[in-house]
Amino acid sequence: MKNTLRLEELAQFLASIYAFTFLDFAWWWYPALLLTPDIGMVGYLVNTRVGAFTYNLFHHKAVGLTVLLAGWLTMNQWLLLCGLILLGHASMDRLVGYGLKYADSFKHTHLGRIGE
């Protein structure tokens, strides 16, 4: 099952790259912005509860889909870009085992413990 989930995440990551090709941005925007959702980790400077909230805010696929939908409805290229980056990054993270965080520890995710 784990491999099936990883294949699903890989497909979503590749789909976000493909969808990006329809936007009016140079190719380098996607790789340049791909790690920006990790800004959500800054909440861990406060404590694990705040860190989990801010991390999950930037890594929840529903947030990415909402931003993408807002961009599509308004035909705003920047919102479309942000939505694709959020979705692509979340899929990339889950592909390598980083899931949404629980409040007790950065390593405790909905996919299990990181590194185990």
GROMACS .gro file of N, CA and C in nm:
model
  348
    1MET      N    1   0.082  -0.119   0.000
    1MET     CA    2   0.000   0.000   0.000
    1MET      C    3   0.086   0.126   0.000
    2LYS      N    4   0.199   0.120   0.071
    2LYS     CA    5   0.286   0.236   0.079
    2LYS      C    6   0.335   0.278  -0.061
    3ASN      N    7   0.371   0.180  -0.143
    3ASN     CA    8   0.416   0.211  -0.279
    3ASN      C    9   0.304   0.267  -0.365
    4THR      N   10   0.182   0.219  -0.343
    4THR     CA   11   0.067   0.271  -0.417
    4THR      C   12   0.045   0.418  -0.383
    5LEU      N   13   0.056   0.451  -0.255
    5LEU     CA   14   0.040   0.591  -0.214
    5LEU      C   15   0.152   0.678  -0.271
    6ARG      N   16   0.272   0.627  -0.273
    6ARG     CA   17   0.383   0.704  -0.330
    6ARG      C   18   0.363   0.726  -0.481
    7LEU      N   19   0.313   0.626  -0.551
    7LEU     CA   20   0.284   0.643  -0.694
    7LEU      C   21   0.177   0.750  -0.715
    8GLU      N   22   0.078   0.751  -0.629
    8GLU     CA   23  -0.027   0.852  -0.637
    8GLU      C   24   0.031   0.992  -0.616
    9GLU      N   25   0.118   1.006  -0.517
    9GLU     CA   26   0.181   1.136  -0.491
    9GLU      C   27   0.271   1.177  -0.607
   10LEU      N   28   0.344   1.081  -0.664
   10LEU     CA   29   0.428   1.110  -0.779
   10LEU      C   30   0.343   1.161  -0.896
   11ALA      N   31   0.230   1.096  -0.919
   11ALA     CA   32   0.141   1.138  -1.027
   11ALA      C   33   0.090   1.280  -1.003
   12GLN      N   34   0.055   1.312  -0.880
   12GLN     CA   35   0.008   1.447  -0.849
   12GLN      C   36   0.120   1.550  -0.865
   13PHE      N   37   0.239   1.514  -0.824
   13PHE     CA   38   0.354   1.604  -0.839
   13PHE      C   39   0.379   1.631  -0.987
   14LEU      N   40   0.382   1.527  -1.068
   14LEU     CA   41   0.404   1.543  -1.212
   14LEU      C   42   0.289   1.620  -1.277
   15ALA      N   43   0.166   1.600  -1.230
   15ALA     CA   44   0.052   1.674  -1.283
   15ALA      C   45   0.066   1.823  -1.254
   16SER      N   46   0.118   1.857  -1.136
   16SER     CA   47   0.136   2.000  -1.105
   16SER      C   48   0.243   2.062  -1.196
   17ILE      N   49   0.347   1.986  -1.229
   17ILE     CA   50   0.449   2.035  -1.321
   17ILE      C   51   0.389   2.053  -1.460
   18TYR      N   52   0.311   1.957  -1.504
   18TYR     CA   53   0.247   1.965  -1.635
   18TYR      C   54   0.152   2.085  -1.641
   19ALA      N   55   0.070   2.102  -1.539
   19ALA     CA   56  -0.024   2.215  -1.537
   19ALA      C   57   0.051   2.348  -1.538
   20PHE      N   58   0.167   2.352  -1.474
   20PHE     CA   59   0.247   2.474  -1.473
   20PHE      C   60   0.285   2.517  -1.614
   21THR      N   61   0.304   2.422  -1.705
   21THR     CA   62   0.346   2.456  -1.841
   21THR      C   63   0.242   2.538  -1.915
   22PHE      N   64   0.119   2.542  -1.866
   22PHE     CA   65   0.013   2.620  -1.929
   22PHE      C   66   0.008   2.765  -1.877
   23LEU      N   67   0.089   2.794  -1.777
   23LEU     CA   68   0.093   2.930  -1.723
   23LEU      C   69   0.196   3.014  -1.798
   24ASP      N   70   0.183   3.145  -1.786
   24ASP     CA   71   0.272   3.237  -1.856
   24ASP      C   72   0.393   3.276  -1.771
   25PHE      N   73   0.465   3.176  -1.722
   25PHE     CA   74   0.586   3.199  -1.643
   25PHE      C   75   0.701   3.124  -1.706
   26ALA      N   76   0.821   3.177  -1.689
   26ALA     CA   77   0.940   3.107  -1.736
   26ALA      C   78   0.954   2.976  -1.659
   27TRP      N   79   1.018   2.878  -1.720
   27TRP     CA   80   1.030   2.744  -1.661
   27TRP      C   81   1.092   2.747  -1.522
   28TRP      N   82   1.184   2.839  -1.496
   28TRP     CA   83   1.259   2.840  -1.371
   28TRP      C   84   1.177   2.882  -1.250
   29TRP      N   85   1.058   2.940  -1.271
   29TRP     CA   86   0.974   2.978  -1.158
   29TRP      C   87   0.935   2.858  -1.073
   30TYR      N   88   0.901   2.748  -1.138
   30TYR     CA   89   0.855   2.631  -1.062
   30TYR      C   90   0.964   2.577  -0.968
   31PRO      N   91   1.083   2.545  -1.018
   31PRO     CA   92   1.185   2.495  -0.924
   31PRO      C   93   1.229   2.602  -0.823
   32ALA      N   94   1.228   2.728  -0.864
   32ALA     CA   95   1.269   2.835  -0.771
   32ALA      C   96   1.175   2.849  -0.653
   33LEU      N   97   1.046   2.824  -0.676
   33LEU     CA   98   0.946   2.841  -0.570
   33LEU      C   99   0.905   2.713  -0.500
   34LEU      N  100   0.951   2.600  -0.548
   34LEU     CA  101   0.902   2.471  -0.500
   34LEU      C  102   0.920   2.450  -0.350
   35LEU      N  103   1.023   2.505  -0.291
   35LEU     CA  104   1.045   2.484  -0.147
   35LEU      C  105   0.986   2.596  -0.060
   36THR      N  106   0.924   2.696  -0.120
   36THR     CA  107   0.870   2.807  -0.040
   36THR      C  108   0.763   2.765   0.061
   37PRO      N  109   0.680   2.664   0.037
   37PRO     CA  110   0.583   2.627   0.141
   37PRO      C  111   0.648   2.582   0.272
   38ASP      N  112   0.776   2.551   0.270
   38ASP     CA  113   0.844   2.513   0.394
   38ASP      C  114   0.860   2.630   0.490
   39ILE      N  115   0.821   2.750   0.446
   39ILE     CA  116   0.819   2.865   0.537
   39ILE      C  117   0.726   2.834   0.655
   40GLY      N  118   0.634   2.742   0.637
   40GLY     CA  119   0.544   2.702   0.745
   40GLY      C  120   0.615   2.641   0.863
   41MET      N  121   0.739   2.598   0.845
   41MET     CA  122   0.815   2.540   0.957
   41MET      C  123   0.857   2.645   1.058
   42VAL      N  124   0.847   2.772   1.020
   42VAL     CA  125   0.889   2.878   1.112
   42VAL      C  126   0.808   2.876   1.242
   43GLY      N  127   0.688   2.823   1.239
   43GLY     CA  128   0.606   2.812   1.359
   43GLY      C  129   0.668   2.725   1.466
   44TYR      N  130   0.757   2.635   1.426
   44TYR     CA  131   0.825   2.550   1.524
   44TYR      C  132   0.919   2.631   1.614
   45LEU      N  133   0.950   2.754   1.575
   45LEU     CA  134   1.030   2.841   1.662
   45LEU      C  135   0.952   2.881   1.786
   46VAL      N  136   0.817   2.878   1.776
   46VAL     CA  137   0.732   2.909   1.891
   46VAL      C  138   0.717   2.786   1.979
   47ASN      N  139   0.658   2.680   1.922
   47ASN     CA  140   0.644   2.551   1.990
   47ASN      C  141   0.591   2.450   1.889
   48THR      N  142   0.580   2.325   1.932
   48THR     CA  143   0.538   2.220   1.837
   48THR      C  144   0.392   2.234   1.796
   49ARG      N  145   0.307   2.285   1.883
   49ARG     CA  146   0.166   2.301   1.848
   49ARG      C  147   0.149   2.407   1.740
   50VAL      N  148   0.212   2.522   1.757
   50VAL     CA  149   0.205   2.629   1.657
   50VAL      C  150   0.276   2.584   1.529
   51GLY      N  151   0.388   2.517   1.545
   51GLY     CA  152   0.462   2.467   1.429
   51GLY      C  153   0.381   2.370   1.346
   52ALA      N  154   0.312   2.278   1.412
   52ALA     CA  155   0.228   2.183   1.339
   52ALA      C  156   0.117   2.255   1.263
   53PHE      N  157   0.058   2.356   1.328
   53PHE     CA  158  -0.050   2.432   1.262
   53PHE      C  159   0.001   2.504   1.138
   54THR      N  160   0.112   2.578   1.152
   54THR     CA  161   0.162   2.655   1.038
   54THR      C  162   0.216   2.564   0.928
   55TYR      N  163   0.283   2.457   0.967
   55TYR     CA  164   0.332   2.362   0.868
   55TYR      C  165   0.215   2.302   0.791
   56ASN      N  166   0.114   2.256   0.862
   56ASN     CA  167  -0.002   2.194   0.798
   56ASN      C  168  -0.079   2.292   0.711
   57LEU      N  169  -0.081   2.419   0.750
   57LEU     CA  170  -0.149   2.521   0.669
   57LEU      C  171  -0.087   2.531   0.531
   58PHE      N  172   0.045   2.524   0.524
   58PHE     CA  173   0.114   2.536   0.396
   58PHE      C  174   0.129   2.403   0.323
   59HIS      N  175   0.092   2.292   0.387
   59HIS     CA  176   0.109   2.161   0.325
   59HIS      C  177  -0.021   2.082   0.309
   60HIS      N  178  -0.133   2.143   0.342
   60HIS     CA  179  -0.262   2.076   0.327
   60HIS      C  180  -0.309   2.093   0.183
   61LYS      N  181  -0.342   1.985   0.121
   61LYS     CA  182  -0.380   1.992  -0.021
   61LYS      C  183  -0.510   2.070  -0.043
   62ALA      N  184  -0.599   2.072   0.054
   62ALA     CA  185  -0.721   2.151   0.038
   62ALA      C  186  -0.689   2.300   0.029
   63VAL      N  187  -0.587   2.345   0.100
   63VAL     CA  188  -0.544   2.485   0.090
   63VAL      C  189  -0.492   2.511  -0.051
   64GLY      N  190  -0.406   2.423  -0.100
   64GLY     CA  191  -0.354   2.437  -0.236
   64GLY      C  192  -0.464   2.436  -0.341
   65LEU      N  193  -0.560   2.346  -0.325
   65LEU     CA  194  -0.673   2.340  -0.420
   65LEU      C  195  -0.759   2.466  -0.413
   66THR      N  196  -0.777   2.521  -0.293
   66THR     CA  197  -0.855   2.643  -0.277
   66THR      C  198  -0.787   2.760  -0.348
   67VAL      N  199  -0.657   2.772  -0.329
   67VAL     CA  200  -0.581   2.879  -0.396
   67VAL      C  201  -0.585   2.858  -0.547
   68LEU      N  202  -0.569   2.735  -0.592
   68LEU     CA  203  -0.574   2.704  -0.734
   68LEU      C  204  -0.712   2.738  -0.792
   69LEU      N  205  -0.816   2.702  -0.722
   69LEU     CA  206  -0.952   2.732  -0.767
   69LEU      C  207  -0.977   2.883  -0.773
   70ALA      N  208  -0.930   2.955  -0.673
   70ALA     CA  209  -0.944   3.101  -0.673
   70ALA      C  210  -0.872   3.160  -0.794
   71GLY      N  211  -0.756   3.108  -0.825
   71GLY     CA  212  -0.682   3.154  -0.942
   71GLY      C  213  -0.753   3.123  -1.071
   72TRP      N  214  -0.813   3.006  -1.077
   72TRP     CA  215  -0.886   2.966  -1.198
   72TRP      C  216  -1.011   3.051  -1.217
   73LEU      N  217  -1.085   3.073  -1.108
   73LEU     CA  218  -1.209   3.152  -1.117
   73LEU      C  219  -1.182   3.297  -1.154
   74THR      N  220  -1.071   3.350  -1.108
   74THR     CA  221  -1.038   3.491  -1.137
   74THR      C  222  -0.941   3.504  -1.254
   75MET      N  223  -0.893   3.392  -1.306
   75MET     CA  224  -0.792   3.388  -1.412
   75MET      C  225  -0.669   3.468  -1.373
   76ASN      N  226  -0.631   3.454  -1.246
   76ASN     CA  227  -0.514   3.520  -1.191
   76ASN      C  228  -0.397   3.423  -1.197
   77GLN      N  229  -0.301   3.454  -1.282
   77GLN     CA  230  -0.185   3.367  -1.303
   77GLN      C  231  -0.104   3.345  -1.175
   78TRP      N  232  -0.094   3.447  -1.090
   78TRP     CA  233  -0.016   3.435  -0.967
   78TRP      C  234  -0.082   3.340  -0.868
   79LEU      N  235  -0.215   3.347  -0.857
   79LEU     CA  236  -0.285   3.252  -0.769
   79LEU      C  237  -0.275   3.111  -0.824
   80LEU      N  238  -0.285   3.097  -0.956
   80LEU     CA  239  -0.269   2.965  -1.016
   80LEU      C  240  -0.130   2.910  -0.986
   81LEU      N  241  -0.029   2.994  -1.000
   81LEU     CA  242   0.107   2.952  -0.970
   81LEU      C  243   0.121   2.910  -0.823
   82CYS      N  244   0.067   2.992  -0.733
   82CYS     CA  245   0.076   2.959  -0.590
   82CYS      C  246   0.005   2.828  -0.559
   83GLY      N  247  -0.112   2.807  -0.616
   83GLY     CA  248  -0.185   2.683  -0.594
   83GLY      C  249  -0.109   2.562  -0.644
   84LEU      N  250  -0.050   2.573  -0.761
   84LEU     CA  251   0.028   2.461  -0.816
   84LEU      C  252   0.153   2.434  -0.734
   85ILE      N  253   0.216   2.539  -0.685
   85ILE     CA  254   0.335   2.520  -0.600
   85ILE      C  255   0.295   2.452  -0.470
   86LEU      N  256   0.186   2.497  -0.408
   86LEU     CA  257   0.140   2.435  -0.283
   86LEU      C  258   0.107   2.287  -0.304
   87LEU      N  259   0.035   2.257  -0.410
   87LEU     CA  260  -0.001   2.117  -0.438
   87LEU      C  261   0.121   2.033  -0.476
   88GLY      N  262   0.206   2.087  -0.560
   88GLY     CA  263   0.324   2.013  -0.601
   88GLY      C  264   0.418   1.986  -0.484
   89HIS      N  265   0.436   2.087  -0.400
   89HIS     CA  266   0.524   2.070  -0.285
   89HIS      C  267   0.468   1.966  -0.186
   90ALA      N  268   0.338   1.974  -0.159
   90ALA     CA  269   0.276   1.878  -0.067
   90ALA      C  270   0.291   1.735  -0.121
   91SER      N  271   0.271   1.718  -0.251
   91SER     CA  272   0.287   1.585  -0.311
   91SER      C  273   0.432   1.539  -0.304
   92MET      N  274   0.524   1.629  -0.332
   92MET     CA  275   0.666   1.595  -0.325
   92MET      C  276   0.705   1.552  -0.183
   93ASP      N  277   0.659   1.628  -0.084
   93ASP     CA  278   0.688   1.593   0.055
   93ASP      C  279   0.632   1.455   0.091
   94ARG      N  280   0.510   1.430   0.054
   94ARG     CA  281   0.448   1.302   0.088
   94ARG      C  282   0.513   1.187   0.012
   95LEU      N  283   0.562   1.214  -0.106
   95LEU     CA  284   0.633   1.114  -0.184
   95LEU      C  285   0.756   1.062  -0.109
   96VAL      N  286   0.821   1.150  -0.035
   96VAL     CA  287   0.941   1.110   0.040
   96VAL      C  288   0.914   1.081   0.187
   97GLY      N  289   0.786   1.082   0.226
   97GLY     CA  290   0.750   1.040   0.361
   97GLY      C  291   0.717   1.149   0.460
   98TYR      N  292   0.716   1.274   0.418
   98TYR     CA  293   0.679   1.384   0.508
   98TYR      C  294   0.530   1.410   0.496
   99GLY      N  295   0.459   1.385   0.604
   99GLY     CA  296   0.315   1.406   0.603
   99GLY      C  297   0.275   1.525   0.687
  100LEU      N  298   0.146   1.543   0.703
  100LEU     CA  299   0.094   1.647   0.791
  100LEU      C  300   0.135   1.615   0.934
  101LYS      N  301   0.163   1.719   1.010
  101LYS     CA  302   0.223   1.701   1.142
  101LYS      C  303   0.119   1.696   1.254
  102TYR      N  304   0.150   1.616   1.354
  102TYR     CA  305   0.077   1.618   1.481
  102TYR      C  306   0.148   1.717   1.573
  103ALA      N  307   0.077   1.765   1.673
  103ALA     CA  308   0.127   1.872   1.759
  103ALA      C  309   0.237   1.828   1.856
  104ASP      N  310   0.256   1.699   1.875
  104ASP     CA  311   0.354   1.654   1.975
  104ASP      C  312   0.498   1.653   1.926
  105SER      N  313   0.519   1.638   1.794
  105SER     CA  314   0.655   1.627   1.743
  105SER      C  315   0.657   1.650   1.592
  106PHE      N  316   0.763   1.712   1.543
  106PHE     CA  317   0.778   1.732   1.399
  106PHE      C  318   0.785   1.599   1.325
  107LYS      N  319   0.841   1.499   1.389
  107LYS     CA  320   0.856   1.368   1.325
  107LYS      C  321   0.729   1.283   1.326
  108HIS      N  322   0.627   1.324   1.400
  108HIS     CA  323   0.501   1.248   1.408
  108HIS      C  324   0.406   1.301   1.302
  109THR      N  325   0.387   1.222   1.194
  109THR     CA  326   0.303   1.267   1.082
  109THR      C  327   0.188   1.169   1.059
  110HIS      N  328   0.096   1.213   0.975
  110HIS     CA  329  -0.018   1.126   0.941
  110HIS      C  330   0.026   1.004   0.860
  111LEU      N  331   0.148   1.005   0.810
  111LEU     CA  332   0.202   0.891   0.736
  111LEU      C  333   0.285   0.799   0.825
  112GLY      N  334   0.297   0.835   0.951
  112GLY     CA  335   0.380   0.759   1.043
  112GLY      C  336   0.495   0.847   1.091
  113ARG      N  337   0.588   0.789   1.161
  113ARG     CA  338   0.702   0.866   1.210
  113ARG      C  339   0.809   0.877   1.103
  114ILE      N  340   0.863   0.997   1.087
  114ILE     CA  341   0.968   1.021   0.989
  114ILE      C  342   1.093   0.946   1.032
  115GLY      N  343   1.152   0.875   0.939
  115GLY     CA  344   1.276   0.803   0.966
  115GLY      C  345   1.259   0.661   1.014
  116GLU      N  346   1.138   0.614   1.022
  116GLU     CA  347   1.115   0.476   1.069
  116GLU      C  348   1.059   0.391   0.957
   0.00000   0.00000   0.00000
